[in-house]
mmCIF file of C-alpha atoms in Angstrom:
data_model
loop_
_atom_site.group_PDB
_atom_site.id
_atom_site.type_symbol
_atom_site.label_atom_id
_atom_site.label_comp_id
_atom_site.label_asym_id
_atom_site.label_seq_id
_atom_site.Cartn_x
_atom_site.Cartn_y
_atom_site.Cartn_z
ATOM 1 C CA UNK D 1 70.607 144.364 126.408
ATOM 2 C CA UNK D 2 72.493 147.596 126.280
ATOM 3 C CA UNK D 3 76.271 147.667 126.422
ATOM 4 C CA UNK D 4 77.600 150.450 128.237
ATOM 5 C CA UNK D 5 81.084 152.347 128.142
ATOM 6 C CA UNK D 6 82.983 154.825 130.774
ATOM 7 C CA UNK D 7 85.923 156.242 131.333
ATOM 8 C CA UNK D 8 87.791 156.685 134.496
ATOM 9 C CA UNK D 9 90.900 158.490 135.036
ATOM 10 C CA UNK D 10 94.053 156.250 136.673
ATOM 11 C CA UNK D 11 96.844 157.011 138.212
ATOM 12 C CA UNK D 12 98.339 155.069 135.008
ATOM 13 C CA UNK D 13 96.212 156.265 132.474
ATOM 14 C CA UNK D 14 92.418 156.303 131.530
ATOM 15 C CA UNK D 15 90.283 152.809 131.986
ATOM 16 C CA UNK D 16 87.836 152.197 129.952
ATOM 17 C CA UNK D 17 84.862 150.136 131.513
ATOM 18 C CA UNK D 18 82.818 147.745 129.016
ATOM 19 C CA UNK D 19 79.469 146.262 130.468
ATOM 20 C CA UNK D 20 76.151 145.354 130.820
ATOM 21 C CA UNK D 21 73.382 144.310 133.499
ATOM 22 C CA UNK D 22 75.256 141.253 132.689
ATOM 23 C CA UNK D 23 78.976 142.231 133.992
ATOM 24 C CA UNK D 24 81.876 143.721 133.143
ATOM 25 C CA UNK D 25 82.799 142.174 130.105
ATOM 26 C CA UNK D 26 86.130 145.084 129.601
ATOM 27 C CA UNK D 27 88.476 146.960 131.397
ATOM 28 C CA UNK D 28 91.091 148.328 129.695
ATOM 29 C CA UNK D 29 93.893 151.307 129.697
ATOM 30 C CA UNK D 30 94.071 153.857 126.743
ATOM 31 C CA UNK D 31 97.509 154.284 125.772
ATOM 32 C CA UNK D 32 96.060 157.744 124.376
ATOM 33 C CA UNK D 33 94.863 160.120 127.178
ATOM 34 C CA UNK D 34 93.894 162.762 125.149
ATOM 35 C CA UNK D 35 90.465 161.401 126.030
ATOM 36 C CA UNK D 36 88.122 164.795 125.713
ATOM 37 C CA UNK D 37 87.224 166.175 129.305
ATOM 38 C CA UNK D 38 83.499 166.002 128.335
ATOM 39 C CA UNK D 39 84.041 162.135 127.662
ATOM 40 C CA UNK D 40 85.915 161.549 131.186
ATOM 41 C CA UNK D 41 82.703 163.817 132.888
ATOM 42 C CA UNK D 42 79.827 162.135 131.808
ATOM 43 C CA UNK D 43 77.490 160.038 133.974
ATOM 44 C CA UNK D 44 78.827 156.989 134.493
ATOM 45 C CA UNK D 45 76.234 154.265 133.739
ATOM 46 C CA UNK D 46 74.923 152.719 136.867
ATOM 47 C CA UNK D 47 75.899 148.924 135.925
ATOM 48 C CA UNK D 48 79.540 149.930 135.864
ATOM 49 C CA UNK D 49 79.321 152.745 138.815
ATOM 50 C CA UNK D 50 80.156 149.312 141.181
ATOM 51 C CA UNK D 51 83.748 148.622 138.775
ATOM 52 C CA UNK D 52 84.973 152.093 138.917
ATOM 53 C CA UNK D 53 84.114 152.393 142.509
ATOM 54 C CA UNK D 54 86.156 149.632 143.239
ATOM 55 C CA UNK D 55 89.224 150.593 141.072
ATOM 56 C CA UNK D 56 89.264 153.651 142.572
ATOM 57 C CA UNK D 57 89.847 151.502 146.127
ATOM 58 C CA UNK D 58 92.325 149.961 144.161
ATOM 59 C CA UNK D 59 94.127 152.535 143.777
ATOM 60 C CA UNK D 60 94.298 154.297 147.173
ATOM 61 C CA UNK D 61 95.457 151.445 148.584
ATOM 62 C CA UNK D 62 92.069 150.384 150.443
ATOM 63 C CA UNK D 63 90.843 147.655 148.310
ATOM 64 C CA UNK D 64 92.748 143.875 147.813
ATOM 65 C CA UNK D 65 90.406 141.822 145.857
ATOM 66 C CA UNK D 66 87.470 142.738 143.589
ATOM 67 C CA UNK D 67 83.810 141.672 143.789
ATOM 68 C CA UNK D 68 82.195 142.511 140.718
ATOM 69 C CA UNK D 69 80.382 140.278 138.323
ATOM 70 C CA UNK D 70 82.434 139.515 134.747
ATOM 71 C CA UNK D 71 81.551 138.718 131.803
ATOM 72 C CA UNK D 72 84.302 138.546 129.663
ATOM 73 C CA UNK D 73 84.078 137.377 126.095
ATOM 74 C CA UNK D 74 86.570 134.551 124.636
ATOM 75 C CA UNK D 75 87.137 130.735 124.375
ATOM 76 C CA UNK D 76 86.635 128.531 126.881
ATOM 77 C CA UNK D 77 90.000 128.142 127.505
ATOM 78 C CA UNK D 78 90.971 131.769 127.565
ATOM 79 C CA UNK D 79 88.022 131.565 130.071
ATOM 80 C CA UNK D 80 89.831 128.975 132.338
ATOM 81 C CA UNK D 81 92.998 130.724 132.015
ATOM 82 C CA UNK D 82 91.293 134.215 133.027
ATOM 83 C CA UNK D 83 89.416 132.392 136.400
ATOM 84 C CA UNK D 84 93.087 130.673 137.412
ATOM 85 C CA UNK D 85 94.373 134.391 137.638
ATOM 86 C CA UNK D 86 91.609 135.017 139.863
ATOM 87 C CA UNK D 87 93.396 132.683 142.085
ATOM 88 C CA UNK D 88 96.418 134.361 142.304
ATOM 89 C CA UNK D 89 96.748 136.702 146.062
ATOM 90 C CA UNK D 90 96.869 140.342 146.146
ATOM 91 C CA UNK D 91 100.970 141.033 146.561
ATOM 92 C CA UNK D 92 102.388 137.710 145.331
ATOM 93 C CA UNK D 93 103.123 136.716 141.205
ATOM 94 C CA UNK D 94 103.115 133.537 139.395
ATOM 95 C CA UNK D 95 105.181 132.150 136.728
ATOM 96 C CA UNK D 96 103.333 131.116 133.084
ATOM 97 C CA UNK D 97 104.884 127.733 134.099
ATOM 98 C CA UNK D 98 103.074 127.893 137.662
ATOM 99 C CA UNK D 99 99.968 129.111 136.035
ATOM 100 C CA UNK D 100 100.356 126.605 133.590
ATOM 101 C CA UNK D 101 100.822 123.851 136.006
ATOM 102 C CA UNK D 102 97.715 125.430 138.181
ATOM 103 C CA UNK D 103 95.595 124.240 134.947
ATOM 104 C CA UNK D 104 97.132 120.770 134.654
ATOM 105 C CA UNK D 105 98.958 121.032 131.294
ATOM 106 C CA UNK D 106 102.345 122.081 131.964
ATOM 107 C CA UNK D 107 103.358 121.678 127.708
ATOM 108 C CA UNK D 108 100.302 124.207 127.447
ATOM 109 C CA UNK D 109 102.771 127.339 128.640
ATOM 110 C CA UNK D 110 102.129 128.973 125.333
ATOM 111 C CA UNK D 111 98.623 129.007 124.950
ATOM 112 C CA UNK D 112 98.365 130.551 128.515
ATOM 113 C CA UNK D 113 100.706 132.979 127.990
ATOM 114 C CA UNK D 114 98.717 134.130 125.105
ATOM 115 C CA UNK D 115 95.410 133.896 126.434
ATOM 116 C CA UNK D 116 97.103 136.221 129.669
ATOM 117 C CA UNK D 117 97.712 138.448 127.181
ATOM 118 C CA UNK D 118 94.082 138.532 125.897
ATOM 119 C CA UNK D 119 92.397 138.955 129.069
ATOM 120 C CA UNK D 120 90.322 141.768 128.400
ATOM 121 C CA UNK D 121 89.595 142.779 132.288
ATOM 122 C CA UNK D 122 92.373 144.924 133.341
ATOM 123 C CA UNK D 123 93.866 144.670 136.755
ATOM 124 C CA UNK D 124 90.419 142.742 138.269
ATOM 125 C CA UNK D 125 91.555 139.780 136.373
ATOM 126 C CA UNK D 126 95.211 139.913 137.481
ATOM 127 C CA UNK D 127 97.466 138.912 134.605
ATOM 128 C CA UNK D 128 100.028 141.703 135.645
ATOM 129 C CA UNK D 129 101.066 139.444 138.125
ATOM 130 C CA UNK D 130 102.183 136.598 135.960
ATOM 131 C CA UNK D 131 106.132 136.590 134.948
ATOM 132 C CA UNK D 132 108.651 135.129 133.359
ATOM 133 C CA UNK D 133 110.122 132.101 135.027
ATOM 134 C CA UNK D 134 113.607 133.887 135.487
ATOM 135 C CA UNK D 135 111.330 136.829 137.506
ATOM 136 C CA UNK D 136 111.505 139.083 134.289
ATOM 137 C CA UNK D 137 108.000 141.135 133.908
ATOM 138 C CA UNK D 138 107.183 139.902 130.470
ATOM 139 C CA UNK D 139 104.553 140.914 127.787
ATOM 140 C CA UNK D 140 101.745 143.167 129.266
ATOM 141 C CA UNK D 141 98.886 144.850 126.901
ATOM 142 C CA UNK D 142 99.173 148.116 129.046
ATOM 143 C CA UNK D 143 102.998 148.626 128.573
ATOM 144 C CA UNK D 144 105.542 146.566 131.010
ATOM 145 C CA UNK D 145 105.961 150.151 132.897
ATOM 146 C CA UNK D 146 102.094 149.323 133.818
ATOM 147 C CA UNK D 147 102.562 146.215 135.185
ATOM 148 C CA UNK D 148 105.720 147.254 136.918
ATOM 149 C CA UNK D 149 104.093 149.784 138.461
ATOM 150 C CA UNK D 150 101.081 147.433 139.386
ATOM 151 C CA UNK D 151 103.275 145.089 141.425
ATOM 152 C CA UNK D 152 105.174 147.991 143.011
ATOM 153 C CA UNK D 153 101.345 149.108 144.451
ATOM 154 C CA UNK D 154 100.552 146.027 145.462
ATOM 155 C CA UNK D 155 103.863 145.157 147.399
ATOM 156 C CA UNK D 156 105.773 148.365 147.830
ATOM 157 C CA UNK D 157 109.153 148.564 149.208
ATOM 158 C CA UNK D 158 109.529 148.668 152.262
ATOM 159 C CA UNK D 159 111.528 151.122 154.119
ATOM 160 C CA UNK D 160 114.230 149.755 156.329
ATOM 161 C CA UNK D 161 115.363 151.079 159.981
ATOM 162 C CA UNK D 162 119.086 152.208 159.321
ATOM 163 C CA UNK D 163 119.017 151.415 163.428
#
C-alpha cells in the first residue's frame, strides 16, 4: 500500500500529514516553513483530505474531538500511552502522574512521559495537554510556545465584565 504525504499550512506552522488507506499514521509540525509554495499547493491525497479537513475545524474553533482512523507506528506501550491521551477532554490537561495513574503503573511516570513525547500524531492525539505536576507546560516536540498556544485555543481566557 502506498504511503502518502501533505502539507497543510497552520496557524502554528506547516503539518505534515503521513498516511495510508490504512490511517493516519503522522502528523507533525515543521519547525522550518520555508516549505516551497508548489509543495503546500499540491493535491492533497484523498486518504488524508478527511485529517486536514478536520484540523482545519480545529483551528477555527468549530471542531472538539477528531474522528479519523490512526495508525500510528511504535511499541505497544507507546500505543497504550497514545490511546489514554485520547481520553483526555477537549479544554482540560492531565498531569504525567495522572496519565500515569490512568494506565495503572504510577512508578511508570517516565516511560510515559517519553512515549508522550514520541507520539507521532500531532494535536489528534493530544499530548499537548499533559503537564508537569506543579502545572508547568513541560517537554513538547513542536516547541513549548506550541503547546502553550494549543491550550490557550482550546480554553481561552475569558473576558471579565468590569460591571
Amino acid at each position: 500500500m502506498e504511503i502518502h504525504t501533505t502539507y497543510h499550512k497552520t496557524p502554528i506552522g506547516i503539518a505534515e500529514i503521513i498516511g495510508d488507506e490504512n490511517g493516519i499514521q503522522s502528523v507533525s509540525v515543521l519547525n522550518n516553513d520555508a516549505i516551497a509554495n508548489s509543495i503546500l499547493h499540491q493535491k492533497t491525497p484523498d486518504c488524508l483530505q478527511d485529517c486536514v479537513n478536520q484540523l482545519e475545524e480545529y483551528f477555527i474553533g468549530k471542531r472538539r474531538s477528531f474522528d479519523l482512523t490512526l495508525n500510528p507506528k511504535g511499541t505497544p506501550f507507546q500505543k497504550k500511552v497514545w490511546e489514554a491521551l485520547l481520553n483526555i477532554p477537549y479544554g482540560k490537561t492531565r498531569t504525567y502522574l495522572q496519565q500515569s495513574k490512568a494506565l495503572g503503573d504510577v512508578k511508570a511516570i517516565r516511560a510515559v512521559a517519553s512515549a508522550n513525547g514520541k507520539n507521532p500524531i500531532w494535536i489528534i492525539v493530544p499530548c499537548h495537554r499533559v503537564i508537569g505536576s506543579d502545572g508547568s507546560l513541560t517537554g513538547y516536540a513542536g516547541g513549548i510556545w506550541r503547546k502553550k498556544w494549543l491550550l490557550a485555543h482550546e480554553n481561552p481566557v475569558k473576558q471579565q465584565s468590569l460591571f
